[in-house]
C-alpha cells in the first residue's frame, strides 16, 4: 500500500519505470548508508569486525524478513514465521549437538526440508479452507511452537564450531554471512522471480480474482510462496543456531521475531496489500533496524529507547508512504 | 391499500431478520454445545471441576481474557486488529502499580489514562491518517515496550506492588465461586453487548467493517468511529491489565504478553470475522470461556505444554474452518 504504485500509471519509458519500481529500495539503501556512516563516525576503528558483527547478528532476521516478504507479496501474511524459526532452531540444535560438520550439514538440509514442507502445508490450508491467512498462521504458530517444545524441552542443544564459522564467519571475516544471505536470493529468488511461478505470485498478490481469471492456479502459487517462505524460515532457524550455539523453544522469541519481520518488510517497501515489493529492500531495512539502537548507544542514550524509535520510524514510514500514494492517486 | 403495501414490504425484511437471527443462534448454540461438552469432559476427568473453588478459578482466569478479547472484537468488527493490547495492559498495570502509593483511586485513574492515551494515538493514526492497523498497533507495541523498559529504571521506578483494593479487585472473591473481577467483566461486558446492538456507534462499527467506502459516501465520519473503537479497545485492555496485575500482586514487563494471541483467538472462535462486519461480543465471551475451560482440561490431563500448544492451534483452525464453511453456505 505504501510502495510506488506502478500499476496506476500507463507504461512509460523503461528507465523511468525502473526508477519508479526501485525508488523505495534506493531510498532505504540511502537511509542505511546514512545510518552506517553515522555509526562508523561514532566508533573508533570502524571496520571489518563491526561489519561481521552486524551481518552475523542480523542474518536470522534478514532471512525471516525475506520469508515474510515472499508471503506478503503473494497476498497473504504469515504470523507463524517466528514459530517456524524457533522450530528449525530447536531441531537443528538438538541433532547437531554431538555431530561433526558433515553430519550437521545433513541435519541442516533435513531441517530445511521440514520447514519448507510445513510452509507448503500452510499454503495448502490457506487456499483450501479460505480462512484469512492471518488466522491460519496464528493457529499454525501455536502448533509449530508446540512442536519446538516437543523437540527441545528447555533451552539447550548445540552446534559444532565448524558449522558456526561456516555460516557466520568469525573475527574479521564478514563474507561468509553475506554469502549465506545472498545464496537463497541469487540461487532461488532471482530465477523464481523471472519464472512463470514467480510472476504468478506477484499477480496473485495484486488481485487474486484477476490472476485467477488470467489462468493463475491459486493453489499451486500459494504453495510455492509459502513453501519458499518456510524454507527461508528454516534458514533463519539455522542462522539462529549458528549465532547462539544452541536452541531455545521460548514463544517470546518467536513472537518478537514475527513482529520484527513485519516491521522490516514494511520499512523495506513491501505493500501489505500484496503484489508490490522485493526481497532486497526488507534485508536492508533489517540492517537499518539493527543500527538504530547502536547509534543511540553511541549517542549516550539508553538503547532501550531504540524500540521506541523503531516503532516511530515504522509508523512514520507507513504514514508518509500512504500520504504520498493518496496524493499521487489524486493527481493521476 | 397503503397498509397492504406496508405490510408486504415489512414482512420480507422481517423474515430475513428472523432467518439471520436463527443463523446467528445456530452458531451461538454450537459454541454453547462445545463449551458444555468441554465442561462435561472436565467433570468426568476430575470430579472437583464443578466445585466452587474450581469454578472460581476458571472465572478468575477468563475475566481479563474476555475483556481483552472484547476490545479485539471491536477492532476486528471494523476490519482492523489491535496487536498492542497486551503491551497496553502491561503498561496500565505498571503505572497503576507505581502510583499505588497515592491511593487506589489515583492509581486506577492513572492506569486508565495510559489506556486512553494509547487508544487516542492508535485511533487517530488509523482513522485519520489511514495507517494500516496491523502496523500502527505493532509499532505502538514496540514503543510501549521501549518506554516501559527505560521507564522501569528511571521515571517509573519505585514499588510496583498493587494496592489492597486492586489486589481485591483482581484476585478477591465476593461470595462462593464469584470473584470480584467477574463483576467488572459483567458490567463492561453487558455494556459492550448492548452497545453493539442498540447504540448508533454500535451499528456504525458494523457498517464501517462491512463497507467502509459506502459508509463514507453515506456521510459517516468513519475516522471518528475508528478512533472511538481503538480508544475503547485500549481502555478495555487497561482494565484487563489492572485486573491481571491485581491477581498476580506485582507487575513486571512480561505481565500480559501471553494474552495477545489468545485475545485474537477468542474473538475468532466466537465467530467474529477478521475482515470486519460479522460477529459480536456474545460469541467472544463463549470463545474466551471455551479457551479457559480447554486450558483447565489440558492441565487436568497433565498434558505436556508442547502438546497443549499444538492442540490449541488445531482447535482454532478447526473452529475457524467451520465458520468459513458456515458463512460460505449461508451466502
XYZ file of C-alpha atoms in Angstrom:
663
model
C 0.000 0.000 0.000
C 2.895 2.286 0.630
C 5.271 1.432 -2.196
C 5.279 3.163 -5.572
C 2.051 2.282 -7.303
C 3.479 1.053 -10.577
C 0.182 -0.262 -11.793
C -1.592 3.065 -11.568
C 0.330 4.623 -14.445
C 0.380 3.786 -18.117
C 3.661 2.178 -19.148
C 6.278 4.867 -19.571
C 9.834 4.606 -20.837
C 11.694 1.681 -19.290
C 14.184 3.830 -17.414
C 11.599 5.838 -15.527
C 9.650 2.680 -14.847
C 12.734 1.063 -13.385
C 13.439 4.126 -11.266
C 9.866 4.174 -10.078
C 9.870 0.485 -9.305
C 13.105 0.623 -7.333
C 12.608 4.045 -5.775
C 11.774 2.539 -2.413
C 14.785 0.220 -2.319
C 17.034 3.122 -3.292
C 15.545 5.268 -0.526
C 16.017 2.533 2.084
C 19.584 1.967 0.903
C 20.298 5.677 1.201
C 18.812 5.677 4.706
C 21.001 2.692 5.556
C 24.086 4.437 4.171
C 23.400 7.483 6.340
C 22.955 5.311 9.425
C 26.097 3.323 8.627
C 28.240 6.426 8.173
C 26.787 7.877 11.359
C 27.526 4.699 13.293
C 31.010 4.477 11.749
C 31.793 8.030 12.799
C 30.859 7.145 16.378
C 33.024 4.041 16.564
C 36.798 4.225 16.611
C 38.447 1.893 14.055
C 35.126 1.017 12.446
C 35.898 -1.835 10.093
C 35.534 -5.455 9.140
C 34.834 -6.595 12.697
C 31.799 -4.321 13.077
C 30.521 -5.348 9.650
C 30.900 -9.012 10.586
C 29.027 -8.435 13.848
C 26.218 -6.681 12.022
C 25.874 -9.321 9.324
C 26.101 -12.225 11.758
C 23.612 -10.884 14.277
C 21.073 -9.825 11.658
C 21.325 -12.918 9.439
C 18.384 -14.734 11.054
C 16.093 -11.722 10.965
C 17.129 -10.946 7.395
C 16.080 -14.441 6.278
C 12.858 -14.048 8.234
C 12.085 -10.701 6.618
C 12.623 -12.325 3.222
C 10.239 -15.135 4.194
C 7.583 -12.650 5.273
C 8.119 -10.634 2.056
C 7.513 -13.590 -0.248
C 4.283 -14.471 1.520
C 3.040 -10.874 1.677
C 3.904 -10.242 -1.977
C 1.730 -13.270 -2.728
C -1.191 -11.551 -0.987
C -1.000 -13.321 2.370
C 0.621 -12.742 5.718
C 2.438 -15.221 7.899
C 2.303 -14.789 11.661
C 3.994 -18.155 12.121
C 7.409 -17.241 10.682
C 8.848 -16.722 14.167
C 7.500 -20.032 15.431
C 8.886 -21.820 12.384
C 12.263 -20.173 13.051
C 12.165 -21.465 16.625
C 11.198 -24.939 15.411
C 14.116 -25.073 12.956
C 16.380 -23.675 15.657
C 15.377 -26.385 18.142
C 15.507 -29.199 15.589
C 18.977 -28.277 14.391
C 20.350 -27.542 17.876
C 19.142 -30.883 19.172
C 20.530 -33.024 16.389
C 23.730 -31.075 15.779
C 24.843 -31.177 19.395
C 27.289 -34.056 19.073
C 27.567 -34.134 15.308
C 30.550 -33.367 13.125
C 30.494 -30.775 10.367
C 29.348 -33.205 7.652
C 26.551 -34.637 9.772
C 25.409 -31.203 10.861
C 25.125 -30.122 7.233
C 22.869 -33.132 6.649
C 20.812 -32.071 9.682
C 20.587 -28.585 8.205
C 19.251 -29.916 4.912
C 16.708 -32.058 6.762
C 15.568 -29.028 8.783
C 15.079 -27.018 5.614
C 13.035 -29.835 4.097
C 10.822 -29.934 7.186
C 10.193 -26.187 7.323
C 9.580 -25.951 3.569
C 7.053 -28.788 3.852
C 5.329 -27.088 6.791
C 5.232 -23.853 4.795
C 3.677 -25.645 1.832
C 1.147 -27.196 4.213
C 0.210 -23.717 5.471
C -0.281 -22.528 1.889
C -2.476 -25.549 1.228
C -4.701 -24.844 4.241
C -4.988 -21.128 3.436
C -6.163 -21.893 -0.092
C -8.419 -24.853 0.614
C -10.089 -23.537 3.762
C -10.495 -19.923 2.569
C -9.847 -18.768 6.132
C -7.921 -15.458 6.190
C -4.176 -16.166 6.202
C -3.706 -14.192 9.405
C -5.948 -16.626 11.313
C -4.468 -19.772 9.763
C -0.937 -18.694 10.550
C -1.972 -17.606 14.046
C -3.148 -21.174 14.608
C -0.103 -22.766 12.997
C 2.185 -20.555 15.066
C 0.823 -22.314 18.164
C 1.318 -25.679 16.508
C 4.909 -25.034 15.387
C 5.753 -23.579 18.811
C 4.390 -26.741 20.427
C 6.446 -28.916 18.113
C 9.556 -26.927 19.006
C 8.861 -27.628 22.686
C 8.408 -31.281 21.821
C 11.839 -31.351 20.184
C 13.644 -29.378 22.845
C 12.014 -29.027 26.232
C 14.371 -26.478 27.694
C 16.958 -24.232 26.076
C 19.902 -26.418 25.146
C 21.429 -28.396 22.322
C 24.438 -27.162 20.473
C 26.186 -26.671 17.190
C 29.701 -27.616 16.089
C 32.084 -24.679 15.915
C 32.875 -25.552 12.306
C 29.223 -25.049 11.345
C 29.076 -21.733 13.178
C 32.153 -20.440 11.413
C 30.878 -21.677 8.066
C 27.601 -19.794 8.391
C 28.629 -16.634 10.181
C 32.354 -16.328 9.727
C 34.422 -15.254 12.698
C 36.613 -12.372 13.719
C 37.007 -10.089 10.741
C 35.699 -12.493 8.106
C 32.405 -10.881 7.165
C 31.916 -12.524 3.803
C 30.585 -15.975 4.932
C 27.491 -14.389 6.464
C 26.979 -12.223 3.399
C 27.365 -15.236 1.091
C 24.859 -17.208 3.162
C 22.448 -14.293 2.913
C 22.891 -13.932 -0.841
C 22.647 -17.658 -1.584
C 18.841 -18.006 -1.475
C 18.449 -14.597 -3.147
C 20.631 -15.463 -6.127
C 20.049 -19.211 -6.374
C 16.296 -19.378 -5.772
C 14.651 -15.961 -5.774
C 16.337 -14.460 -8.849
C 15.334 -17.319 -11.182
C 11.956 -17.742 -9.456
C 11.024 -14.085 -9.835
C 11.517 -14.268 -13.582
C 9.769 -17.597 -13.932
C 6.086 -18.245 -14.516
C 5.614 -19.273 -10.889
C 7.222 -16.096 -9.562
C 5.172 -13.795 -11.766
C 2.110 -15.724 -10.666
C 2.990 -14.903 -7.028
C 3.027 -11.174 -7.827
C -0.162 -11.474 -9.862
C -1.998 -13.320 -7.104
C -0.922 -10.687 -4.586
C -2.072 -7.799 -6.780
C -5.518 -9.173 -7.418
C -6.440 -12.774 -6.803
C -9.555 -12.570 -8.943
C -7.773 -11.092 -11.943
C -4.930 -13.583 -11.501
C -7.363 -16.490 -11.354
C -9.189 -15.281 -14.446
C -5.867 -14.977 -16.306
C -5.118 -18.613 -15.652
C -3.015 -18.482 -12.495
C -3.513 -21.553 -10.354
C -4.048 -20.074 -6.855
C -3.392 -23.334 -5.024
C -0.062 -24.026 -6.688
C 1.042 -20.394 -6.477
C 0.254 -20.062 -2.780
C 2.004 -23.329 -2.044
C 5.098 -22.087 -3.899
C 5.073 -18.787 -1.974
C 4.536 -20.324 1.452
C 6.977 -23.190 0.806
C 9.719 -20.755 -0.183
C 8.793 -18.724 2.898
C 9.079 -21.876 5.001
C 12.489 -22.638 3.514
C 13.673 -19.137 4.417
C 12.295 -19.561 7.954
C 14.324 -22.766 8.168
C 17.425 -20.856 7.097
C 16.621 -18.255 9.756
C 16.431 -21.031 12.357
C 19.787 -22.444 11.256
C 21.315 -18.978 11.412
C 19.965 -18.614 14.963
C 21.508 -21.962 15.911
C 24.831 -20.873 14.474
C 24.664 -17.487 16.182
C 23.609 -18.616 19.652
C 25.239 -22.051 19.563
C 22.087 -23.686 20.865
C 18.334 -23.887 20.683
C 15.656 -22.138 22.695
C 11.939 -23.001 22.449
C 10.594 -19.823 24.075
C 7.466 -18.420 22.496
C 8.514 -14.818 23.212
C 11.423 -15.264 20.794
C 9.007 -16.422 18.116
C 6.645 -13.558 18.730
C 9.321 -10.841 18.695
C 10.844 -12.303 15.546
C 7.477 -12.300 13.779
C 6.734 -8.730 14.784
C 10.197 -7.602 13.684
C 9.777 -9.339 10.333
C 6.554 -7.428 9.678
C 8.200 -4.138 10.654
C 11.145 -4.889 8.356
C 9.073 -5.648 5.272
C 7.000 -2.511 5.729
C 10.148 -0.416 6.005
C 11.587 -2.371 3.072
C 8.839 -1.364 0.676
C 6.651 -4.457 0.583
C 2.991 -3.444 0.483
C 0.833 -5.307 2.998
C -1.917 -5.352 0.394
C 0.250 -7.631 -1.733
C 1.861 -7.667 -5.155
C 4.395 -4.895 -4.551
C 7.996 -5.028 -3.374
C 11.039 -7.242 -3.442
C 13.346 -9.150 -1.147
C 16.344 -6.803 -1.092
C 14.579 -3.818 0.475
C 13.475 -5.730 3.595
C 17.006 -7.081 4.163
C 18.437 -3.562 4.091
C 15.591 -2.473 6.385
C 16.658 -5.163 8.878
C 20.160 -3.678 8.884
C 18.690 -0.206 9.488
C 16.662 -1.529 12.431
C 19.864 -3.086 13.807
C 21.859 0.139 13.507
C 19.320 2.400 15.251
C 19.910 1.092 18.825
C 23.669 1.024 18.149
C 23.697 4.663 17.152
C 21.637 5.579 20.205
C 24.133 3.779 22.384
C 26.883 5.809 20.702
C 24.950 8.996 21.454
C 24.793 8.029 25.101
C 21.049 7.427 25.052
C 19.636 4.358 26.739
C 19.456 1.816 23.871
C 16.067 0.682 25.167
C 14.743 3.852 23.561
C 15.760 2.102 20.330
C 12.494 0.164 20.479
C 10.603 3.437 20.711
C 12.472 4.930 17.751
C 11.996 1.756 15.709
C 8.268 1.838 16.349
C 8.018 5.529 15.464
C 10.095 5.053 12.292
C 7.943 2.178 11.064
C 4.702 4.039 11.734
C 6.003 7.233 10.114
C 7.208 5.352 7.034
C 3.788 3.810 6.529
C 2.107 7.135 7.220
C 4.238 9.091 4.742
C 4.002 6.287 2.178
C 0.227 6.322 2.489
C 0.018 10.104 2.157
C 2.291 10.080 -0.919
C 0.190 7.404 -2.524
C -3.000 9.311 -1.781
C -1.536 12.445 -3.368
C -0.374 10.551 -6.434
C -3.780 8.949 -6.847
C -5.410 12.353 -6.618
C -3.103 13.896 -9.202
C -3.373 10.916 -11.544
C -54.120 -0.081 0.101
C -51.097 1.574 1.502
C -51.459 -0.590 4.592
C -51.179 -3.693 2.463
C -48.072 -2.419 0.787
C -46.510 -1.538 4.089
C -47.358 -4.946 5.413
C -45.918 -6.573 2.322
C -42.626 -4.715 2.420
C -42.412 -5.178 6.142
C -42.839 -8.921 6.034
C -39.870 -9.615 3.802
C -37.195 -7.924 5.925
C -38.802 -9.404 8.979
C -38.464 -12.872 7.592
C -34.902 -12.113 6.570
C -34.185 -10.813 10.043
C -35.663 -13.952 11.563
C -33.571 -16.130 9.276
C -30.489 -14.161 10.198
C -31.289 -14.375 13.887
C -31.782 -18.126 13.531
C -28.427 -18.457 11.784
C -26.737 -16.400 14.490
C -28.434 -18.501 17.133
C -27.244 -21.673 15.499
C -23.593 -20.710 15.758
C -24.130 -19.475 19.316
C -25.822 -22.764 20.159
C -22.952 -24.668 18.575
C -20.499 -22.717 20.731
C -22.552 -23.363 23.857
C -22.584 -27.030 22.870
C -18.786 -27.092 22.578
C -18.492 -25.330 25.927
C -20.877 -27.738 27.656
C -19.107 -30.735 26.130
C -15.804 -29.432 27.480
C -17.316 -28.831 30.923
C -18.802 -32.338 30.998
C -15.498 -33.822 29.852
C -13.702 -31.879 32.571
C -16.126 -33.107 35.212
C -15.609 -36.691 34.090
C -11.835 -36.266 34.253
C -11.907 -34.572 37.613
C -14.984 -34.593 39.846
C -13.877 -31.430 41.588
C -14.063 -29.365 38.397
C -17.529 -28.092 39.258
C -16.551 -27.407 42.859
C -16.862 -23.803 43.942
C -13.147 -23.313 44.062
C -12.528 -24.603 40.541
C -15.365 -22.586 39.043
C -13.974 -19.527 40.759
C -10.514 -20.197 39.368
C -11.840 -20.633 35.850
C -13.835 -17.397 36.030
C -10.870 -15.593 37.525
C -8.745 -16.515 34.530
C -11.485 -15.828 31.996
C -12.428 -12.279 33.005
C -9.252 -10.435 31.884
C -9.003 -12.527 28.724
C -12.628 -11.798 27.871
C -12.080 -8.063 28.377
C -9.005 -8.042 26.129
C -10.856 -10.129 23.574
C -13.757 -7.653 23.796
C -11.524 -4.820 22.670
C -10.099 -7.065 19.980
C -13.643 -7.878 18.829
C -14.449 -4.180 18.403
C -11.324 -3.650 16.294
C -11.963 -6.747 14.211
C -15.567 -5.694 13.589
C -14.277 -2.563 11.848
C -11.900 -4.711 9.817
C -8.830 -3.866 11.900
C -6.810 -5.584 14.597
C -5.017 -4.373 17.709
C -1.697 -6.062 18.365
C -0.852 -3.599 21.135
C -3.477 -4.801 23.655
C -1.014 -6.905 25.628
C 1.526 -4.104 25.989
C -1.223 -1.566 26.757
C -2.474 -3.853 29.521
C 1.044 -4.268 30.883
C 1.718 -0.535 30.748
C -1.565 0.295 32.502
C -0.878 -2.275 35.206
C 2.657 -0.976 35.624
C 1.575 2.624 36.039
C -1.171 1.540 38.440
C 1.403 -0.363 40.466
C 3.801 2.562 40.641
C 1.039 5.022 41.584
C -0.355 2.729 44.283
C 1.312 4.792 46.986
C -1.060 7.665 46.152
C -4.128 5.599 46.837
C -6.149 3.147 44.796
C -8.352 5.703 43.049
C -5.449 7.775 41.745
C -3.621 4.613 40.721
C -6.536 3.219 38.742
C -7.238 6.534 37.051
C -3.558 6.785 36.098
C -3.703 3.279 34.624
C -6.835 4.093 32.641
C -5.208 7.320 31.402
C -2.435 5.218 29.878
C -5.084 3.269 28.007
C -6.788 6.474 26.882
C -3.581 7.987 25.500
C -2.537 4.795 23.712
C -6.014 4.400 22.262
C -6.154 8.007 21.078
C -2.801 7.757 19.311
C -3.742 4.440 17.699
C -7.198 5.619 16.763
C -6.155 8.943 15.262
C -3.304 7.383 13.276
C -5.533 4.610 11.949
C -8.716 6.608 11.438
C -7.419 9.985 10.346
C -4.028 9.218 8.820
C -5.011 5.808 7.456
C -2.018 3.921 8.799
C -2.554 0.181 8.440
C -3.918 -1.052 11.833
C -1.554 -4.018 11.912
C 1.485 -1.754 11.522
C 0.235 1.022 13.772
C -0.515 -1.263 16.701
C 2.654 -3.258 16.101
C 4.641 -0.027 16.220
C 2.737 1.070 19.322
C 3.592 -2.229 20.972
C 7.281 -1.595 20.286
C 7.049 1.990 21.510
C 5.398 0.906 24.771
C 7.957 -1.867 25.278
C 10.781 0.628 24.900
C 9.184 3.241 27.138
C 8.449 0.692 29.866
C 11.935 -0.799 29.698
C 13.504 2.616 30.129
C 10.830 3.846 32.492
C 11.193 0.937 34.891
C 14.724 2.187 35.588
C 14.008 5.912 35.637
C 10.733 7.785 35.660
C 8.567 4.798 36.555
C 10.862 3.278 39.138
C 9.528 2.506 42.556
C 7.498 -0.157 44.238
C 5.224 -1.933 41.798
C 3.127 -3.506 44.483
C -0.585 -3.175 43.839
C -2.742 -1.501 46.477
C -5.087 -3.596 48.578
C -8.149 -2.516 46.629
C -6.664 -3.534 43.272
C -5.477 -6.835 44.746
C -9.009 -7.482 45.939
C -10.497 -6.461 42.585
C -8.138 -8.668 40.611
C -7.979 -11.750 42.790
C -10.528 -11.487 45.589
C -13.781 -13.366 45.996
C -17.168 -11.854 46.765
C -19.050 -14.970 47.723
C -18.707 -18.639 46.817
C -17.479 -19.043 43.258
C -17.880 -15.385 42.268
C -14.640 -13.412 42.086
C -14.629 -9.622 42.097
C -13.205 -9.354 38.620
C -16.305 -11.144 37.325
C -18.372 -8.138 38.412
C -16.114 -5.805 36.435
C -16.333 -8.082 33.432
C -20.122 -8.461 33.665
C -20.607 -4.707 33.912
C -18.341 -3.846 30.980
C -19.399 -6.916 29.005
C -23.090 -6.085 29.158
C -22.327 -2.517 28.093
C -20.474 -3.974 25.097
C -23.226 -6.415 24.143
C -25.996 -3.849 24.422
C -23.867 -1.086 22.954
C -23.025 -3.066 19.840
C -26.669 -3.983 19.256
C -28.579 -0.906 20.326
C -26.492 2.228 20.007
C -25.689 4.277 16.948
C -21.975 3.797 17.436
C -22.503 0.044 17.698
C -24.331 -0.136 14.392
C -21.741 2.187 12.850
C -18.950 -0.179 13.877
C -20.595 -2.993 11.943
C -21.306 -0.725 8.990
C -17.730 0.540 8.740
C -16.405 -3.016 8.893
C -18.858 -4.155 6.266
C -18.237 -1.438 3.710
C -16.026 1.488 4.557
C -16.474 3.294 1.265
C -20.255 3.079 1.381
C -20.177 4.443 4.924
C -18.056 7.399 3.880
C -20.332 8.127 0.932
C -23.345 7.903 3.228
C -21.864 10.672 5.349
C -20.499 8.641 8.249
C -17.410 10.187 9.791
C -15.506 6.947 9.504
C -12.413 8.230 11.260
C -14.403 9.101 14.373
C -15.865 5.598 14.520
C -12.409 4.065 14.156
C -10.863 6.407 16.704
C -13.630 5.547 19.169
C -13.089 1.819 18.596
C -9.351 1.928 19.273
C -9.843 4.137 22.349
C -12.430 1.688 23.732
C -10.155 -1.236 22.940
C -7.199 0.340 24.745
C -9.378 1.255 27.741
C -10.653 -2.322 27.987
C -7.065 -3.520 27.728
C -6.095 -1.144 30.545
C -8.879 -2.505 32.768
C -7.824 -6.061 31.944
C -4.210 -5.181 32.713
C -5.128 -3.753 36.114
C -7.123 -6.915 36.899
C -4.243 -9.164 35.802
C -1.852 -7.089 37.887
C -4.188 -7.341 40.854
C -4.275 -11.116 40.529
C -0.532 -11.576 40.343
C 0.187 -8.967 43.016
C 3.257 -7.416 41.480
C 3.911 -6.217 37.962
C 6.677 -6.928 35.504
C 7.177 -6.227 31.813
C 6.005 -9.693 30.734
C 2.735 -9.430 32.663
C 0.182 -9.647 29.846
C 2.353 -10.697 26.904
C 0.909 -14.197 26.783
C -2.630 -12.800 26.369
C -2.121 -11.280 22.915
C -2.703 -14.298 20.694
C -5.463 -15.793 22.898
C -7.327 -12.461 22.692
C -7.433 -12.766 18.906
C -8.175 -16.483 19.158
C -11.152 -15.948 21.497
C -12.725 -13.477 19.080
C -12.124 -15.795 16.117
C -13.530 -18.829 17.938
C -16.521 -16.681 18.849
C -17.252 -16.129 15.181
C -16.021 -12.574 14.646
C -14.565 -12.227 11.181
C -11.185 -10.566 10.876
C -12.450 -8.992 7.645
C -14.965 -6.932 9.609
C -18.712 -6.538 9.868
C -19.530 -10.016 11.160
C -19.616 -11.249 14.742
C -20.316 -9.856 18.166
C -19.324 -9.896 21.792
C -21.599 -12.773 22.861
C -19.600 -15.126 20.687
C -16.339 -13.746 22.030
C -17.455 -14.378 25.626
C -18.131 -18.000 24.721
C -14.810 -18.135 22.890
C -12.954 -16.888 25.955
C -14.796 -19.350 28.195
C -14.013 -22.206 25.813
C -10.330 -21.284 25.815
C -10.269 -21.090 29.631
C -12.085 -24.402 30.142
C -9.928 -26.052 27.494
C -6.837 -24.791 29.246
C -8.067 -26.236 32.539
C -8.838 -29.531 30.851
C -5.387 -29.846 29.350
C -3.933 -29.004 32.757
C -6.128 -31.619 34.454
C -4.975 -34.215 31.945
C -1.422 -33.075 32.706
C -0.887 -32.751 29.009
C 2.594 -31.672 28.122
C 2.886 -27.928 27.368
C 4.079 -28.841 23.877
C 1.026 -30.953 23.012
C -1.170 -28.335 24.631
C 0.015 -25.682 22.198
C -0.361 -27.997 19.214
C -3.923 -28.865 20.268
C -4.661 -25.175 20.849
C -3.580 -24.366 17.296
C -5.587 -27.225 15.792
C -8.746 -26.188 17.650
C -8.525 -22.571 16.467
C -8.022 -23.807 12.926
C -10.912 -26.282 13.016
C -13.354 -23.776 14.522
C -12.352 -21.057 12.050
C -12.773 -23.570 9.236
C -16.255 -24.489 10.448
C -17.183 -20.793 10.429
C -15.735 -20.227 6.986
C -17.822 -23.116 5.660
C -20.875 -21.933 7.549
C -20.757 -18.413 6.105
C -19.979 -19.773 2.629
C -23.118 -21.930 2.626
C -25.196 -19.141 4.160
C -24.334 -16.923 1.231
